[in-house]
Coordinates of N, CA and C in Angstrom, one line a residue:
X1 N 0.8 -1.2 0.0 CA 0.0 0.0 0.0 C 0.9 1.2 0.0
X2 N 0.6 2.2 -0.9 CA 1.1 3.8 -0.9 C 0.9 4.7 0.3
X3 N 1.8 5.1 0.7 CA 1.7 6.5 1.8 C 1.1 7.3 0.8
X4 N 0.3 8.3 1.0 CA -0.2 9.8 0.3 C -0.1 10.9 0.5
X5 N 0.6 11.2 0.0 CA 1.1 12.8 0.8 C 0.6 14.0 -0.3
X6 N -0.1 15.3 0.4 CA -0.4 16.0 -0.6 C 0.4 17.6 -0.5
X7 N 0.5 18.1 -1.4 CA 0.8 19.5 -1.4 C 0.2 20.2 -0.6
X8 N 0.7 21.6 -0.3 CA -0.5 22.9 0.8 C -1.3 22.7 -0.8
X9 N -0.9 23.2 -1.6 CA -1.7 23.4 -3.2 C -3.0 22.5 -3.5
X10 N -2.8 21.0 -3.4 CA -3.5 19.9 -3.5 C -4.4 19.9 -2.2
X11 N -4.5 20.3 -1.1 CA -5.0 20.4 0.6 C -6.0 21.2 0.0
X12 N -5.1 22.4 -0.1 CA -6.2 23.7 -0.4 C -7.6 23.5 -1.4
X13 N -7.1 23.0 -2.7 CA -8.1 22.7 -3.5 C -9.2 21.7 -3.0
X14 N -8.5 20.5 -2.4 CA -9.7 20.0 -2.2 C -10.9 20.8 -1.5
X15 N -9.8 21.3 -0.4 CA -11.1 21.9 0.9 C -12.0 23.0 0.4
X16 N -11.7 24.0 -0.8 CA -12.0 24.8 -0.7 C -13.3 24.5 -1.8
X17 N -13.0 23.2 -2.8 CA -14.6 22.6 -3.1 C -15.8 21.8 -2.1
X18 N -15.4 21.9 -0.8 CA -16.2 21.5 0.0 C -16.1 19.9 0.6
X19 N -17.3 19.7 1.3 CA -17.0 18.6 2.2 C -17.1 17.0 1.4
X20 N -18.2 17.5 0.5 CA -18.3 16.0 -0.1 C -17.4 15.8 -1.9
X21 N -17.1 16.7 -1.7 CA -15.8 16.9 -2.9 C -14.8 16.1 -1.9
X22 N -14.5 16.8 -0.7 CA -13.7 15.9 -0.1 C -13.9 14.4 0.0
X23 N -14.5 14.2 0.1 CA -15.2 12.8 0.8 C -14.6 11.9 -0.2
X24 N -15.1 12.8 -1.7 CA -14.9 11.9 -3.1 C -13.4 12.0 -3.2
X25 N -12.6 12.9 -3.0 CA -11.4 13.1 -2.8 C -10.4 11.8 -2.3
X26 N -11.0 12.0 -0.9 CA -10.7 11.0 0.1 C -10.6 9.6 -0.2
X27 N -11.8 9.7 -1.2 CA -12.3 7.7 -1.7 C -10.7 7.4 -3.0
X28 N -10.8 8.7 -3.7 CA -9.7 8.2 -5.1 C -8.6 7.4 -4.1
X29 N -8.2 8.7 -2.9 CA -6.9 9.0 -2.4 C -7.0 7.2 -2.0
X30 N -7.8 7.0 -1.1 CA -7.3 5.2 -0.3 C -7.3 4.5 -2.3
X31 N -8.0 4.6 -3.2 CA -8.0 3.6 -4.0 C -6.6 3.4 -4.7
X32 N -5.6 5.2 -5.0 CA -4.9 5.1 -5.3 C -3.5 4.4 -4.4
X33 N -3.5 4.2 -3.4 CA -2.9 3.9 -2.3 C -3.0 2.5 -3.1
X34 N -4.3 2.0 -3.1 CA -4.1 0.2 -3.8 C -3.2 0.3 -4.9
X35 N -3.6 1.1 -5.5 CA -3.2 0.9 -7.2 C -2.9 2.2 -7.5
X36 N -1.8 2.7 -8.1 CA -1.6 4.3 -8.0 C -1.4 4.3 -9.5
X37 N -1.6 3.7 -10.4 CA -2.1 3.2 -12.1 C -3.5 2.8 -12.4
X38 N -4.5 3.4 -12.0 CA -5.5 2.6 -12.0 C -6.0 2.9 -13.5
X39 N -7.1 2.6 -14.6 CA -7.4 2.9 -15.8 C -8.0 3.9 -15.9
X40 N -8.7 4.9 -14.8 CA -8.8 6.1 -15.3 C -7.5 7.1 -14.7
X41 N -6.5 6.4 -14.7 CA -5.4 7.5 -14.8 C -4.1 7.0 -15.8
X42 N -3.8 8.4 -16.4 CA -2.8 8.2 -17.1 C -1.4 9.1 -17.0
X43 N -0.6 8.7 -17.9 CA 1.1 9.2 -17.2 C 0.7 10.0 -18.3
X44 N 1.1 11.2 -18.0 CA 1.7 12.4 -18.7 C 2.7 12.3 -19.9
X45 N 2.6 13.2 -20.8 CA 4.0 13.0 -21.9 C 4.7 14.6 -21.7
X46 N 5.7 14.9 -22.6 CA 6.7 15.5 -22.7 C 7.2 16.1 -21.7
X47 N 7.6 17.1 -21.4 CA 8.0 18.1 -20.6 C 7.7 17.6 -18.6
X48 N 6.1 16.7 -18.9 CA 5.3 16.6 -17.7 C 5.0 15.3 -17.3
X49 N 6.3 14.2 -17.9 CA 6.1 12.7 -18.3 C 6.4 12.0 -17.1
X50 N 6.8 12.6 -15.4 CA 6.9 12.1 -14.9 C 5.1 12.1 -13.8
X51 N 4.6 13.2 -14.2 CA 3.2 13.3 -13.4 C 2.0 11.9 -14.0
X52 N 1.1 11.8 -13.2 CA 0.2 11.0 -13.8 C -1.3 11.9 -13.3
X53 N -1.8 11.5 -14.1 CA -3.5 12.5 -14.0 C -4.7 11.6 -14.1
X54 N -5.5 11.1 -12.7 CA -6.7 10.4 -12.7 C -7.6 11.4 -12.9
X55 N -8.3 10.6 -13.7 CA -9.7 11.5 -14.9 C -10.9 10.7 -13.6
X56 N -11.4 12.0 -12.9 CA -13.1 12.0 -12.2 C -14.3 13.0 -12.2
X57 N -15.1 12.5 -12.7 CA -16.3 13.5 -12.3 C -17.3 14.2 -11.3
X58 N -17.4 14.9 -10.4 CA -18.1 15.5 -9.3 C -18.7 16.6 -10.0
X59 N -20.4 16.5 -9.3 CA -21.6 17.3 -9.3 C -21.3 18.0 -11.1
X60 N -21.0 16.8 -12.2 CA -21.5 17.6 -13.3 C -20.3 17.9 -13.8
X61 N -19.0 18.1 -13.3 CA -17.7 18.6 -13.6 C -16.4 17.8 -14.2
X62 N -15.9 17.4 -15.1 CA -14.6 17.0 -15.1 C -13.2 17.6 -13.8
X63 N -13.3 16.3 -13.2 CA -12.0 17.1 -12.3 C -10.7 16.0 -13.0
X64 N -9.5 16.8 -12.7 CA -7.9 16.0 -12.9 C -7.3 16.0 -11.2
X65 N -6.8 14.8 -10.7 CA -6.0 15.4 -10.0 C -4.3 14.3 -10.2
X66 N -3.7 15.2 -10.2 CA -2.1 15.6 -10.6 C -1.4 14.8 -9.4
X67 N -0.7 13.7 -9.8 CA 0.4 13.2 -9.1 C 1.3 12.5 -9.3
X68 N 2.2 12.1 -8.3 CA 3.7 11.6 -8.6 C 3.8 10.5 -8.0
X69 N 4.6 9.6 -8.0 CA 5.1 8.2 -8.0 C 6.1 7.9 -7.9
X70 N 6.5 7.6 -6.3 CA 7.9 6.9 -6.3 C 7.8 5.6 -5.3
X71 N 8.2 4.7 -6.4 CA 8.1 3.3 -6.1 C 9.4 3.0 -5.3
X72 N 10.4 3.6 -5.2 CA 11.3 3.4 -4.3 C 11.0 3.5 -2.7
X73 N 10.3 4.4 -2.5 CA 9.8 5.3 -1.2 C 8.2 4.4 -0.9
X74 N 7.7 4.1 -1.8 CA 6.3 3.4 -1.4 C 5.2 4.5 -1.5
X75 N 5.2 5.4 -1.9 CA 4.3 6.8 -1.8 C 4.0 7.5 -3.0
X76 N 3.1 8.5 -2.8 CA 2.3 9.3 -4.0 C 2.3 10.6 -3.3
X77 N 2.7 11.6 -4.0 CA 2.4 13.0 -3.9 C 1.7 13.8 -4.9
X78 N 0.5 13.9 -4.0 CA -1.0 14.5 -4.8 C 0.0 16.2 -5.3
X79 N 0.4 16.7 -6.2 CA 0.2 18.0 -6.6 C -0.5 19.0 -6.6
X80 N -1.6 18.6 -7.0 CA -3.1 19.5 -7.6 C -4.0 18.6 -7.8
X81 N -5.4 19.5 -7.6 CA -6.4 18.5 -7.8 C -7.7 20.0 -8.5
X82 N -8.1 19.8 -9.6 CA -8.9 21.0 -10.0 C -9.6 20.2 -11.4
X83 N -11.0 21.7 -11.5 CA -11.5 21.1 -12.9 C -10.6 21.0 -14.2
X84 N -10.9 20.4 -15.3 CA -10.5 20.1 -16.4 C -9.9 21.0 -17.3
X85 N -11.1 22.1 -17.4 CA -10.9 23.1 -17.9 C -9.4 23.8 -17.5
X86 N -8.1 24.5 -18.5 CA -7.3 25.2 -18.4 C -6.4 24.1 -17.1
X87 N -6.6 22.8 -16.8 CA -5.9 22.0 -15.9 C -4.7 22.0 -16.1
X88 N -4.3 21.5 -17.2 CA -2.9 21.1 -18.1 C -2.4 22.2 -18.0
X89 N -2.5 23.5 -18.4 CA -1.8 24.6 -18.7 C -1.8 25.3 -17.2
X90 N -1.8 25.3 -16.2 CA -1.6 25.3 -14.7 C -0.6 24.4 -14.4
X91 N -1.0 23.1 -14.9 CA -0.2 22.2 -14.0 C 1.8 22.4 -15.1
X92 N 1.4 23.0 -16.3 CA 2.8 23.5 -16.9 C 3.5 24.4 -16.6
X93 N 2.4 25.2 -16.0 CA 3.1 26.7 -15.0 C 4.1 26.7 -14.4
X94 N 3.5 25.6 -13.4 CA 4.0 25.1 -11.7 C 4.8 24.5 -12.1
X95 N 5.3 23.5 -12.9 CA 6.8 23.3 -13.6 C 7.7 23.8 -14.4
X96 N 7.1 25.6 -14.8 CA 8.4 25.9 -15.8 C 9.4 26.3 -14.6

């Protein structure tokens, strides 16, 4: 099983879409701990090929949330978690 560790960035987001955003939050986070590849997530390419982005929907919305993987350590570090829209071009920001 994966440790999960998130950013203040990734914290913030969830809380500030509320409690059952959290809740749904909460559910990915233990699933990814099983499986941190699961089929609605995928690895990133060029520049951003080391992140992986699981694809979910809440109240009507495409959300992404952004993370990393190190199988050496046993753990996942949530980056960001936000809607779909303009997602990718944020999450390139935060890495130039």
């Amino acid at each position: 099983m994966y440790q999960i560790f998130l950013t203040k960035n990734a914290a913030k987001e969830i809380k500030k879409q509320g409690k059952q955003f959290k809740t749904k939050a909460f559910e990915i986070l233990q699933n990814l701990a099983l499986d941190p590849t699961p089929p609605l997530a995928e690895r990133l390419t060029g520049e951003l090929d080391f992140i992986y982005s699981y694809h979910f929907s809440f109240a009507g919305t495409s959300f992404r949330l952004a993370y990393t993987i190190d199988k050496k350590n046993i753990s996942i570090t949530v980056i960001t978690v936000g809607p779909r829209e303009n997602f990718y071009k944020i999450l390139r920001q935060k890495f130039k």
